[in-house]
mmCIF file of C-alpha atoms in Angstrom:
data_model
loop_
_atom_site.group_PDB
_atom_site.id
_atom_site.type_symbol
_atom_site.label_atom_id
_atom_site.label_comp_id
_atom_site.label_asym_id
_atom_site.label_seq_id
_atom_site.Cartn_x
_atom_site.Cartn_y
_atom_site.Cartn_z
ATOM 1 C CA MET B 729 84.412 -12.637 25.375
ATOM 2 C CA LYS B 730 83.412 -13.082 28.500
ATOM 3 C CA ILE B 731 79.739 -14.639 29.334
ATOM 4 C CA ILE B 732 78.012 -14.044 32.685
ATOM 5 C CA CYS B 733 75.653 -16.618 33.922
ATOM 6 C CA GLN B 734 73.332 -15.915 36.425
ATOM 7 C CA THR B 735 71.318 -18.021 38.996
ATOM 8 C CA CYS B 736 67.790 -17.120 40.229
ATOM 9 C CA HIS B 737 69.543 -15.676 43.415
ATOM 10 C CA GLU B 738 71.927 -13.489 41.442
ATOM 11 C CA PHE B 739 69.057 -12.480 38.965
ATOM 12 C CA VAL B 740 66.916 -11.455 41.634
ATOM 13 C CA GLU B 741 69.539 -9.451 43.426
ATOM 14 C CA ASP B 742 70.754 -7.665 40.312
ATOM 15 C CA LEU B 743 69.664 -4.019 38.863
ATOM 16 C CA PHE B 744 67.985 -3.498 35.847
ATOM 17 C CA SER B 745 69.085 -0.514 33.209
ATOM 18 C CA ASP B 746 67.185 2.778 32.677
ATOM 19 C CA ILE B 747 65.132 3.362 29.811
ATOM 20 C CA ALA B 748 66.584 4.674 26.862
ATOM 21 C CA GLU B 749 65.046 8.316 25.825
ATOM 22 C CA ARG B 750 65.721 11.383 23.786
ATOM 23 C CA SER B 751 65.986 14.565 25.929
ATOM 24 C CA GLY B 752 62.747 16.574 25.694
ATOM 25 C CA LYS B 753 60.972 13.950 23.658
ATOM 26 C CA HIS B 754 58.561 12.192 26.033
ATOM 27 C CA SER B 755 55.105 12.810 27.535
ATOM 28 C CA SER B 756 54.099 16.162 29.610
ATOM 29 C CA GLY B 757 52.420 15.903 32.754
ATOM 30 C CA THR B 758 52.260 13.152 35.331
ATOM 31 C CA GLY B 759 50.160 10.443 33.806
ATOM 32 C CA LEU B 760 48.334 10.480 37.041
ATOM 33 C CA HIS B 761 44.557 10.267 37.450
ATOM 34 C CA VAL B 762 43.023 12.944 39.748
ATOM 35 C CA ILE B 763 42.709 10.730 42.500
ATOM 36 C CA ASP B 764 43.964 11.538 46.069
ATOM 37 C CA PHE B 765 44.719 8.938 48.764
ATOM 38 C CA ILE B 766 43.065 10.635 51.778
ATOM 39 C CA GLY B 767 43.119 7.898 54.207
ATOM 40 C CA GLU B 768 45.658 6.956 57.195
ATOM 41 C CA LEU B 769 49.137 6.747 55.627
ATOM 42 C CA ARG B 770 52.009 5.353 57.154
ATOM 43 C CA TYR B 771 55.425 4.512 56.452
ATOM 44 C CA TRP B 772 56.656 0.918 56.160
ATOM 45 C CA HIS B 773 59.789 1.270 58.340
ATOM 46 C CA ASP B 774 60.740 -2.194 58.423
ATOM 47 C CA PHE B 775 60.153 -2.965 54.788
ATOM 48 C CA GLN B 776 63.696 -3.719 53.803
ATOM 49 C CA ASP B 777 64.321 -6.064 56.881
ATOM 50 C CA GLU B 778 61.192 -7.997 56.132
ATOM 51 C CA VAL B 779 62.096 -8.427 52.554
ATOM 52 C CA GLU B 780 65.481 -9.718 53.651
ATOM 53 C CA GLN B 781 63.915 -12.141 56.082
ATOM 54 C CA VAL B 782 61.441 -13.473 53.632
ATOM 55 C CA LEU B 783 63.829 -14.211 51.142
ATOM 56 C CA ALA B 784 66.611 -15.587 53.487
ATOM 57 C CA LYS B 785 64.006 -18.421 53.647
ATOM 58 C CA VAL B 786 64.337 -19.469 50.163
ATOM 59 C CA GLU B 787 66.532 -22.409 49.787
ATOM 60 C CA TRP B 788 68.760 -20.726 47.204
ATOM 61 C CA GLU B 789 71.484 -23.572 47.273
ATOM 62 C CA ASN B 790 68.963 -25.974 45.589
ATOM 63 C CA TYR B 791 68.884 -23.550 42.625
ATOM 64 C CA GLN B 792 72.343 -23.258 41.509
ATOM 65 C CA HIS B 793 71.877 -23.857 37.660
ATOM 66 C CA PRO B 794 72.041 -20.665 35.464
ATOM 67 C CA VAL B 795 68.666 -19.261 34.455
ATOM 68 C CA THR B 796 70.131 -16.383 32.397
ATOM 69 C CA ALA B 797 73.211 -15.320 30.765
ATOM 70 C CA TYR B 798 74.678 -12.298 28.859
ATOM 71 C CA ILE B 799 77.855 -11.097 27.393
ATOM 72 C CA GLU B 800 79.959 -8.871 29.639
ATOM 73 C CA THR B 801 80.458 -6.035 27.118
ATOM 74 C CA GLY B 802 78.316 -5.439 24.169
ATOM 75 C CA ASP B 803 75.133 -7.664 24.837
ATOM 76 C CA VAL B 804 72.258 -6.271 22.871
ATOM 77 C CA TYR B 805 69.783 -7.675 25.318
ATOM 78 C CA TYR B 806 71.350 -6.424 28.511
ATOM 79 C CA ARG B 807 71.224 -2.860 27.587
ATOM 80 C CA GLU B 808 68.115 -0.648 26.751
ATOM 81 C CA HIS B 809 67.828 0.519 23.008
ATOM 82 C CA PHE B 810 64.279 1.149 22.356
ATOM 83 C CA LEU B 811 63.536 4.758 22.801
ATOM 84 C CA CYS B 812 60.839 5.539 25.290
ATOM 85 C CA GLY B 813 58.840 8.799 25.036
ATOM 86 C CA ALA B 814 55.555 7.500 26.427
ATOM 87 C CA GLU B 815 53.749 5.516 29.116
ATOM 88 C CA ILE B 816 53.049 2.489 26.823
ATOM 89 C CA SER B 817 56.469 1.938 26.064
ATOM 90 C CA SER B 818 58.216 2.643 29.384
ATOM 91 C CA SER B 819 55.635 0.165 31.136
ATOM 92 C CA ALA B 820 56.318 -2.372 28.515
ATOM 93 C CA ARG B 821 60.035 -2.010 29.462
ATOM 94 C CA PHE B 822 59.054 -2.551 33.187
ATOM 95 C CA ILE B 823 57.339 -5.723 32.063
ATOM 96 C CA SER B 824 60.279 -7.051 30.262
ATOM 97 C CA ASN B 825 62.718 -6.338 32.662
ATOM 98 C CA VAL B 826 60.981 -7.261 35.874
ATOM 99 C CA LEU B 827 57.668 -8.807 35.677
ATOM 100 C CA ASN B 828 58.310 -11.370 32.993
ATOM 101 C CA PRO B 829 61.561 -13.077 34.181
ATOM 102 C CA LEU B 830 60.160 -12.760 38.079
ATOM 103 C CA THR B 831 57.391 -14.823 36.725
ATOM 104 C CA GLY B 832 59.767 -17.475 35.601
ATOM 105 C CA VAL B 833 61.960 -17.267 38.661
ATOM 106 C CA ALA B 834 58.907 -17.591 41.022
ATOM 107 C CA ASN B 835 57.851 -20.665 38.976
ATOM 108 C CA ILE B 836 61.392 -22.351 39.377
ATOM 109 C CA LEU B 837 61.139 -21.746 43.164
ATOM 110 C CA GLY B 838 57.932 -23.344 43.322
ATOM 111 C CA TYR B 839 55.640 -20.436 43.703
ATOM 112 C CA PRO B 840 53.032 -20.961 40.902
ATOM 113 C CA LEU B 841 51.898 -17.375 40.470
ATOM 114 C CA TYR B 842 51.817 -15.359 37.358
ATOM 115 C CA PHE B 843 52.157 -11.680 36.196
ATOM 116 C CA GLY B 844 49.672 -10.876 33.536
ATOM 117 C CA ASP B 845 47.234 -8.139 32.317
ATOM 118 C CA TRP B 846 43.768 -7.469 33.150
ATOM 119 C CA THR B 847 42.481 -10.143 30.688
ATOM 120 C CA VAL B 848 43.653 -13.186 32.594
ATOM 121 C CA THR B 849 41.761 -12.928 35.752
ATOM 122 C CA VAL B 850 38.089 -13.417 36.680
ATOM 123 C CA ASP B 851 37.942 -10.227 38.820
ATOM 124 C CA LYS B 852 36.622 -6.943 37.751
ATOM 125 C CA LEU B 853 37.168 -3.914 39.779
ATOM 126 C CA LYS B 854 33.968 -1.754 40.819
ATOM 127 C CA TRP B 855 33.611 1.263 42.908
ATOM 128 C CA PRO B 856 30.547 3.491 43.783
ATOM 129 C CA VAL B 857 32.012 6.660 42.083
ATOM 130 C CA LEU B 858 31.735 7.798 38.452
ATOM 131 C CA THR B 859 35.216 7.389 37.032
ATOM 132 C CA LEU B 860 37.180 9.564 35.205
ATOM 133 C CA ALA B 861 37.304 7.447 32.024
ATOM 134 C CA ASN B 862 36.869 3.855 30.868
ATOM 135 C CA GLU B 863 39.117 1.393 33.178
ATOM 136 C CA GLN B 864 41.334 -1.582 32.252
ATOM 137 C CA ASP B 865 42.341 -3.692 35.379
ATOM 138 C CA LYS B 866 45.350 -5.739 35.129
ATOM 139 C CA ILE B 867 45.916 -8.809 37.373
ATOM 140 C CA PHE B 868 48.147 -11.475 38.664
ATOM 141 C CA THR B 869 46.605 -14.953 39.002
ATOM 142 C CA GLY B 870 47.623 -18.486 40.336
ATOM 143 C CA LYS B 871 48.374 -21.646 38.504
ATOM 144 C CA PRO B 872 45.174 -23.861 37.860
ATOM 145 C CA GLY B 873 45.001 -26.712 40.415
ATOM 146 C CA THR B 874 47.309 -25.035 43.078
ATOM 147 C CA ILE B 875 44.769 -23.198 44.867
ATOM 148 C CA THR B 876 41.400 -24.116 43.346
ATOM 149 C CA GLU B 877 39.110 -22.189 45.634
ATOM 150 C CA THR B 878 40.720 -19.164 44.360
ATOM 151 C CA GLU B 879 41.586 -20.119 40.597
ATOM 152 C CA GLY B 880 41.770 -16.990 38.560
ATOM 153 C CA LYS B 881 41.539 -14.742 41.494
ATOM 154 C CA ALA B 882 43.925 -11.579 41.749
ATOM 155 C CA ARG B 883 46.314 -11.778 44.722
ATOM 156 C CA ALA B 884 47.950 -8.365 44.247
ATOM 157 C CA ILE B 885 47.863 -5.441 42.053
ATOM 158 C CA GLY B 886 50.369 -2.909 40.588
ATOM 159 C CA GLU B 887 50.388 0.310 38.534
ATOM 160 C CA ALA B 888 52.900 1.446 36.106
ATOM 161 C CA LYS B 889 53.070 5.204 35.040
ATOM 162 C CA HIS B 890 55.867 7.069 33.062
ATOM 163 C CA PRO B 891 58.748 8.372 34.701
ATOM 164 C CA TRP B 892 58.472 12.106 33.432
ATOM 165 C CA GLY B 893 56.762 14.255 35.851
ATOM 166 C CA THR B 894 56.750 12.344 39.257
ATOM 167 C CA LEU B 895 59.512 12.077 41.896
ATOM 168 C CA PRO B 896 58.226 9.555 44.282
ATOM 169 C CA ASP B 897 61.548 9.041 46.176
ATOM 170 C CA ALA B 898 61.692 12.984 46.789
ATOM 171 C CA ASN B 899 57.929 12.939 47.871
ATOM 172 C CA ILE B 900 58.568 10.215 50.359
ATOM 173 C CA LYS B 901 61.529 11.872 51.697
ATOM 174 C CA GLN B 902 60.056 15.259 52.134
ATOM 175 C CA ALA B 903 56.754 13.812 53.490
ATOM 176 C CA LEU B 904 58.713 12.031 55.975
ATOM 177 C CA LYS B 905 60.078 15.501 57.164
ATOM 178 C CA GLY B 906 56.744 16.775 57.444
ATOM 179 C CA ASP B 907 56.890 18.766 54.165
ATOM 180 C CA LYS B 908 53.088 19.218 53.215
ATOM 181 C CA GLU B 909 53.486 19.608 49.475
ATOM 182 C CA GLY B 910 55.662 16.327 49.328
ATOM 183 C CA GLU B 911 52.851 14.556 51.023
ATOM 184 C CA LYS B 912 50.241 15.933 48.881
ATOM 185 C CA LEU B 913 52.248 14.673 45.803
ATOM 186 C CA LEU B 914 52.838 11.455 47.372
ATOM 187 C CA ARG B 915 49.182 11.148 47.991
ATOM 188 C CA ARG B 916 48.192 11.830 44.399
ATOM 189 C CA PHE B 917 50.820 9.311 43.252
ATOM 190 C CA LEU B 918 49.277 6.488 45.548
ATOM 191 C CA GLY B 919 45.823 7.525 44.781
ATOM 192 C CA GLN B 920 44.635 5.470 41.937
ATOM 193 C CA ILE B 921 46.396 2.171 43.307
ATOM 194 C CA ALA B 922 44.792 2.949 46.554
ATOM 195 C CA ARG B 923 41.495 2.949 44.954
ATOM 196 C CA ASP B 924 42.007 -0.367 43.253
ATOM 197 C CA MET B 925 43.201 -2.115 46.231
ATOM 198 C CA TRP B 926 40.153 -1.081 48.037
ATOM 199 C CA ALA B 927 38.132 -2.177 44.951
ATOM 200 C CA ALA B 928 39.817 -5.556 44.772
ATOM 201 C CA ASN B 929 39.931 -6.107 48.550
ATOM 202 C CA LEU B 930 43.763 -6.858 48.294
ATOM 203 C CA LYS B 931 46.462 -6.153 50.923
ATOM 204 C CA TYR B 932 49.652 -5.823 48.655
ATOM 205 C CA ALA B 933 50.347 -3.468 45.733
ATOM 206 C CA PHE B 934 53.160 -1.522 43.950
ATOM 207 C CA MET B 935 53.319 1.649 42.185
ATOM 208 C CA THR B 936 56.159 2.293 39.716
ATOM 209 C CA ASN B 937 57.250 4.904 37.421
ATOM 210 C CA TYR B 938 59.879 2.804 36.033
ATOM 211 C CA ARG B 939 62.712 4.298 37.783
ATOM 212 C CA TRP B 940 61.207 4.279 41.021
ATOM 213 C CA THR B 941 58.943 1.748 42.421
ATOM 214 C CA VAL B 942 56.961 2.180 45.905
ATOM 215 C CA PHE B 943 55.451 -1.010 47.602
ATOM 216 C CA LEU B 944 52.292 -0.907 49.498
ATOM 217 C CA ARG B 945 50.571 -2.907 52.229
ATOM 218 C CA ARG B 946 46.875 -2.224 53.540
ATOM 219 C CA GLU B 947 46.038 -3.288 57.043
ATOM 220 C CA PHE B 948 43.413 -2.720 59.586
ATOM 221 C CA SER B 949 45.553 -0.973 62.350
ATOM 222 C CA ASP B 950 44.238 0.667 65.624
ATOM 223 C CA GLY B 951 40.743 0.464 64.429
ATOM 224 C CA LYS B 952 41.357 1.958 60.882
ATOM 225 C CA TRP B 953 42.329 0.981 57.581
ATOM 226 C CA THR B 954 46.093 2.114 57.066
ATOM 227 C CA LEU B 955 48.205 2.161 53.887
ATOM 228 C CA TYR B 956 51.795 1.402 54.647
ATOM 229 C CA HIS B 957 54.314 2.445 52.068
ATOM 230 C CA SER B 958 58.078 1.427 51.717
ATOM 231 C CA ASP B 959 60.702 3.737 50.486
ATOM 232 C CA ALA B 960 60.904 4.347 46.557
ATOM 233 C CA ILE B 961 63.284 1.797 45.232
ATOM 234 C CA LYS B 962 65.244 2.786 42.290
ATOM 235 C CA HIS B 963 65.861 0.686 39.280
ATOM 236 C CA ASP B 964 69.658 0.503 39.613
ATOM 237 C CA SER B 965 69.495 -0.601 43.239
ATOM 238 C CA LYS B 966 71.475 -3.937 43.876
ATOM 239 C CA ALA B 967 71.266 -6.144 46.846
ATOM 240 C CA GLN B 968 74.149 -5.223 49.246
ATOM 241 C CA HIS B 969 74.483 -6.942 52.668
ATOM 242 C CA ARG B 970 77.121 -4.697 54.107
ATOM 243 C CA ASP B 971 76.577 -3.056 57.563
ATOM 244 C CA HIS B 972 75.005 0.468 57.168
ATOM 245 C CA THR B 973 74.902 0.379 53.682
ATOM 246 C CA ALA B 974 72.417 -2.601 52.886
ATOM 247 C CA SER B 975 70.234 -2.178 50.088
ATOM 248 C CA ILE B 976 67.756 -4.097 48.176
ATOM 249 C CA SER B 977 66.708 -4.299 44.572
ATOM 250 C CA VAL B 978 63.152 -4.066 42.888
ATOM 251 C CA ARG B 979 63.213 -7.501 41.883
ATOM 252 C CA GLN B 980 63.944 -8.743 45.442
ATOM 253 C CA CYS B 981 60.832 -6.642 46.495
ATOM 254 C CA VAL B 982 58.667 -7.942 43.807
ATOM 255 C CA LEU B 983 59.464 -11.562 44.489
ATOM 256 C CA PHE B 984 58.895 -10.895 48.350
ATOM 257 C CA THR B 985 55.282 -9.831 47.305
ATOM 258 C CA MET B 986 54.808 -12.743 45.076
ATOM 259 C CA ILE B 987 55.777 -14.951 48.153
ATOM 260 C CA LYS B 988 53.680 -13.264 50.588
ATOM 261 C CA VAL B 989 50.687 -13.669 48.551
ATOM 262 C CA ALA B 990 51.518 -17.591 47.583
ATOM 263 C CA SER B 991 49.470 -18.646 50.709
ATOM 264 C CA SER B 992 46.414 -20.893 50.382
ATOM 265 C CA ASN B 993 44.784 -18.794 52.955
ATOM 266 C CA PRO B 994 42.876 -15.885 51.632
ATOM 267 C CA GLU B 995 43.360 -13.965 54.806
ATOM 268 C CA ASP B 996 47.096 -13.582 54.014
ATOM 269 C CA TRP B 997 46.444 -11.579 50.858
ATOM 270 C CA SER B 998 42.764 -10.390 50.992
ATOM 271 C CA THR B 999 40.682 -8.113 52.875
ATOM 272 C CA ASN B 1000 37.186 -8.468 54.483
ATOM 273 C CA GLU B 1001 34.965 -6.626 51.832
ATOM 274 C CA SER B 1002 32.281 -6.387 54.559
ATOM 275 C CA ARG B 1003 34.389 -4.138 56.701
ATOM 276 C CA ARG B 1004 36.590 -2.255 54.331
ATOM 277 C CA GLY B 1005 34.915 0.959 54.858
ATOM 278 C CA PRO B 1006 33.153 3.326 52.325
ATOM 279 C CA LEU B 1007 35.654 4.409 49.544
ATOM 280 C CA SER B 1008 34.974 8.051 50.320
ATOM 281 C CA THR B 1009 36.823 7.787 53.390
ATOM 282 C CA TRP B 1010 39.911 6.274 51.576
ATOM 283 C CA VAL B 1011 40.298 8.151 48.382
ATOM 284 C CA TYR B 1012 39.000 11.497 46.836
ATOM 285 C CA ILE B 1013 38.030 11.073 43.207
ATOM 286 C CA ALA B 1014 37.599 14.362 41.325
ATOM 287 C CA PRO B 1015 34.679 14.634 39.043
ATOM 288 C CA ASP B 1016 34.978 13.729 35.449
ATOM 289 C CA LYS B 1017 35.337 17.108 33.725
ATOM 290 C CA LYS B 1018 35.177 17.427 29.803
ATOM 291 C CA GLU B 1019 36.764 20.875 29.911
ATOM 292 C CA GLY B 1020 39.864 19.979 31.891
ATOM 293 C CA THR B 1021 41.063 20.481 35.509
ATOM 294 C CA GLU B 1022 43.379 22.511 37.355
ATOM 295 C CA LYS B 1023 46.894 21.773 36.405
ATOM 296 C CA THR B 1024 48.948 24.892 37.463
ATOM 297 C CA THR B 1025 49.270 24.592 41.318
ATOM 298 C CA SER B 1026 51.941 25.312 43.900
ATOM 299 C CA SER B 1027 52.729 21.511 43.635
ATOM 300 C CA ASN B 1028 54.042 22.273 40.229
ATOM 301 C CA LEU B 1029 56.352 24.765 41.762
ATOM 302 C CA TYR B 1030 57.257 22.114 44.571
ATOM 303 C CA LEU B 1031 58.208 19.658 41.943
ATOM 304 C CA SER B 1032 60.295 22.176 39.807
ATOM 305 C CA ARG B 1033 62.240 23.045 42.843
ATOM 306 C CA VAL B 1034 62.973 19.459 43.565
ATOM 307 C CA GLN B 1035 64.015 18.860 40.013
ATOM 308 C CA GLY B 1036 66.076 21.862 40.114
ATOM 309 C CA GLU B 1037 67.830 20.751 43.087
ATOM 310 C CA ARG B 1038 68.505 17.203 41.480
ATOM 311 C CA GLY B 1039 69.308 18.761 38.113
ATOM 312 C CA LEU B 1040 66.282 17.117 36.294
ATOM 313 C CA PHE B 1041 64.278 18.213 33.549
ATOM 314 C CA SER B 1042 66.130 20.981 32.891
ATOM 315 C CA GLU B 1043 64.945 21.699 29.455
ATOM 316 C CA GLY B 1044 61.437 22.735 30.555
ATOM 317 C CA SER B 1045 58.923 22.714 33.051
ATOM 318 C CA ILE B 1046 56.754 19.750 34.093
ATOM 319 C CA ALA B 1047 52.900 20.448 34.181
ATOM 320 C CA LEU B 1048 51.068 18.610 36.838
ATOM 321 C CA ALA B 1049 47.297 17.547 36.967
ATOM 322 C CA ASN B 1050 46.490 18.490 40.331
ATOM 323 C CA ASN B 1051 43.025 18.660 41.909
ATOM 324 C CA ASP B 1052 43.474 18.852 45.798
ATOM 325 C CA LEU B 1053 41.336 17.517 48.284
ATOM 326 C CA PRO B 1054 38.064 19.009 49.171
ATOM 327 C CA GLY B 1055 38.413 22.320 51.094
ATOM 328 C CA LYS B 1056 42.042 22.355 50.249
ATOM 329 C CA GLY B 1057 42.356 23.598 46.948
ATOM 330 C CA PHE B 1058 45.475 25.619 45.580
ATOM 331 C CA ALA B 1059 45.186 29.237 44.429
ATOM 332 C CA ALA B 1060 45.863 28.447 40.800
ATOM 333 C CA GLY B 1061 44.717 29.391 37.165
ATOM 334 C CA LYS B 1062 43.068 26.732 35.023
ATOM 335 C CA ALA B 1063 44.232 25.014 31.979
ATOM 336 C CA PRO B 1064 42.929 22.491 29.675
ATOM 337 C CA GLU B 1065 44.066 19.019 31.270
ATOM 338 C CA LEU B 1066 46.514 17.037 29.467
ATOM 339 C CA THR B 1067 46.605 13.552 30.771
ATOM 340 C CA LEU B 1068 47.996 10.307 29.269
ATOM 341 C CA PRO B 1069 46.785 6.714 28.967
ATOM 342 C CA HIS B 1070 48.422 4.444 31.441
ATOM 343 C CA ARG B 1071 49.442 0.765 31.890
ATOM 344 C CA SER B 1072 49.287 -1.324 35.094
ATOM 345 C CA PHE B 1073 50.014 -4.724 36.458
ATOM 346 C CA SER B 1074 48.610 -7.139 38.931
ATOM 347 C CA THR B 1075 49.530 -10.712 40.167
ATOM 348 C CA THR B 1076 47.047 -13.463 40.248
ATOM 349 C CA GLN B 1077 46.806 -17.312 39.637
ATOM 350 C CA ILE B 1078 46.219 -17.951 35.999
ATOM 351 C CA ASN B 1079 43.337 -20.273 35.089
ATOM 352 C CA SER B 1080 44.514 -21.612 31.618
ATOM 353 C CA SER B 1081 41.004 -22.793 30.614
ATOM 354 C CA ASN B 1082 37.978 -20.845 30.433
ATOM 355 C CA GLN B 1083 39.096 -17.374 30.826
ATOM 356 C CA GLU B 1084 36.957 -14.880 29.874
ATOM 357 C CA LYS B 1085 38.451 -11.941 27.718
ATOM 358 C CA GLU B 1086 36.939 -8.673 27.895
ATOM 359 C CA PRO B 1087 37.292 -5.747 25.753
ATOM 360 C CA THR B 1088 40.425 -3.457 26.530
ATOM 361 C CA GLY B 1089 38.193 -0.391 26.446
ATOM 362 C CA ALA B 1090 41.027 1.770 26.353
ATOM 363 C CA THR B 1091 39.494 5.253 25.383
ATOM 364 C CA GLN B 1092 40.052 8.973 25.242
ATOM 365 C CA GLU B 1093 37.560 11.686 24.712
ATOM 366 C CA SER B 1094 37.959 14.695 22.324
ATOM 367 C CA LEU B 1095 41.258 13.678 20.811
ATOM 368 C CA LYS B 1096 42.301 14.550 17.228
ATOM 369 C CA GLY B 1097 45.225 13.977 15.424
ATOM 370 C CA LYS B 1098 47.291 11.854 12.869
ATOM 371 C CA GLY B 1099 49.152 8.549 13.794
ATOM 372 C CA LYS B 1100 52.808 8.638 13.827
ATOM 373 C CA THR B 1101 55.090 5.498 14.094
ATOM 374 C CA ALA B 1102 58.088 6.603 15.859
ATOM 375 C CA GLU B 1103 58.008 9.542 17.910
ATOM 376 C CA SER B 1104 55.850 12.585 19.045
ATOM 377 C CA THR B 1105 56.070 15.192 21.467
ATOM 378 C CA ASP B 1106 53.316 16.000 23.945
ATOM 379 C CA LYS B 1107 52.588 19.567 24.544
ATOM 380 C CA GLN B 1108 49.660 21.218 26.650
ATOM 381 C CA GLY B 1109 47.275 22.610 24.018
ATOM 382 C CA ALA B 1110 49.176 21.177 21.041
ATOM 383 C CA LYS B 1111 47.623 19.115 18.568
ATOM 384 C CA GLY B 1112 47.936 15.399 18.858
ATOM 385 C CA LYS B 1113 49.898 13.281 16.481
ATOM 386 C CA GLY B 1114 48.970 9.723 17.434
ATOM 387 C CA LYS B 1115 47.415 7.679 19.837
ATOM 388 C CA THR B 1116 48.304 4.146 21.123
ATOM 389 C CA ALA B 1117 47.426 1.086 19.019
ATOM 390 C CA GLY B 1118 44.192 -1.021 19.504
ATOM 391 C CA SER B 1119 42.322 1.788 21.451
ATOM 392 C CA THR B 1120 38.598 2.602 20.716
ATOM 393 C CA ASP B 1121 37.363 6.394 20.379
ATOM 394 C CA LYS B 1122 34.336 7.160 22.295
ATOM 395 C CA GLU B 1123 32.182 10.322 23.062
ATOM 396 C CA GLY B 1124 32.905 12.381 19.975
ATOM 397 C CA ALA B 1125 36.657 11.175 19.806
ATOM 398 C CA LYS B 1126 38.244 11.453 16.552
ATOM 399 C CA GLY B 1127 41.193 9.708 14.799
ATOM 400 C CA LYS B 1128 43.054 6.453 15.502
ATOM 401 C CA MET B 1129 45.471 5.219 17.851
ATOM 402 C CA ARG B 1130 48.621 4.299 16.359
ATOM 403 C CA ALA B 1131 51.682 2.489 17.581
ATOM 404 C CA ILE B 1132 54.638 3.430 19.806
ATOM 405 C CA GLU B 1133 53.996 6.801 20.969
ATOM 406 C CA SER B 1134 51.211 9.525 21.001
ATOM 407 C CA THR B 1135 50.560 13.033 21.631
ATOM 408 C CA ASP B 1136 47.413 14.040 23.393
ATOM 409 C CA LYS B 1137 45.451 17.065 22.790
ATOM 410 C CA GLY B 1138 44.803 19.622 25.661
ATOM 411 C CA SER B 1139 41.229 18.466 26.154
ATOM 412 C CA SER B 1140 41.964 14.871 26.157
ATOM 413 C CA LYS B 1141 40.851 12.340 28.847
ATOM 414 C CA THR B 1142 42.610 9.560 30.597
ATOM 415 C CA THR B 1143 42.081 6.003 30.240
ATOM 416 C CA ARG B 1144 42.832 3.930 33.206
ATOM 417 C CA SER B 1145 43.981 0.385 34.148
ATOM 418 C CA THR B 1146 44.653 -1.458 37.359
ATOM 419 C CA GLY B 1147 46.781 -3.959 38.987
ATOM 420 C CA SER B 1148 46.847 -5.612 42.368
ATOM 421 C CA LEU B 1149 49.411 -6.886 44.989
ATOM 422 C CA GLN B 1150 48.851 -7.272 48.842
ATOM 423 C CA LYS B 1151 50.526 -8.601 52.048
#
């Protein structure tokens, strides 16, 4: 039996396993809110170089002791076993494989920053638009006493969705080639996190569906606020330093973000609220509709085509919750909207004392059904079989949220949570 020990450096450069799942037994739709990013969007072309340059300054030779270990074959903790079929479980696995251990690594390296959920921050996101549903913001705060003037303040924000129904890697590649449908899907994928970056006045963020993670930077460039996006980094990408085949890992990118926001100067991670511009020029938020929104659009056909080319989702079509920009709607039929609760993350400096805890407020409207502990299948128009644990029903909602997985009924609404992270 061979035991593999890893130092901080080795762990950060390593990949993490894909989620375990059962074919066809997962949430439908995209899990995205009907929010489109409409501001200036640019490709962060030197993102990988910047990550490598920042991490090269870390004195890794001073941290040669093992921080984790696993059995080469058969280690039950090094492989995924928990079957994921909903956003709550895939998000939890991302926390377990990336955010939780990297918080430990960052502390060992001397960066007193912590990933946490929305209750650990003093911040509360606000925007002058009627939201689609009740919001939960999740944030990343600093250690008490490290930066006293920003104690408990968010430094960066992140958002996690389930991996079924979105292909950010394909969207980015197509958008860079001038494909309009690819760009539309990318702007929808980034819509909610872009809004939350605006609301929290933060420069850095990430958006993940577990399998792919996109890193973001918000800057005032050429007289306008601009959102820069990286390539989509895959979960199984490892750090490679060979010429022409260099690659970086998701963990490297997350640690890079933590280091960028560790500065005691708020200007390094926060934007100026007085000059951030109106939200209406940054994102378009569709009105809250009780009867559902458009789902069947040409974007569905685009996603199906890309999935077909990659041999993905062969057992059925993926329904997208699409609502295009004003004046640019697709010719499409309407169907009851089927959306899912989601989780998000952010980075802040934790204030271990005097932390105010707010109710989670996770809600879904007009949901019916019975709880089911293990698995349930989401289908458009089908009756729900369960809901996530610990949520509160509002506005005529019925039933109880139950553990593990949930099935949303066609007329259900989305709960929202947020996180943040900025350069």
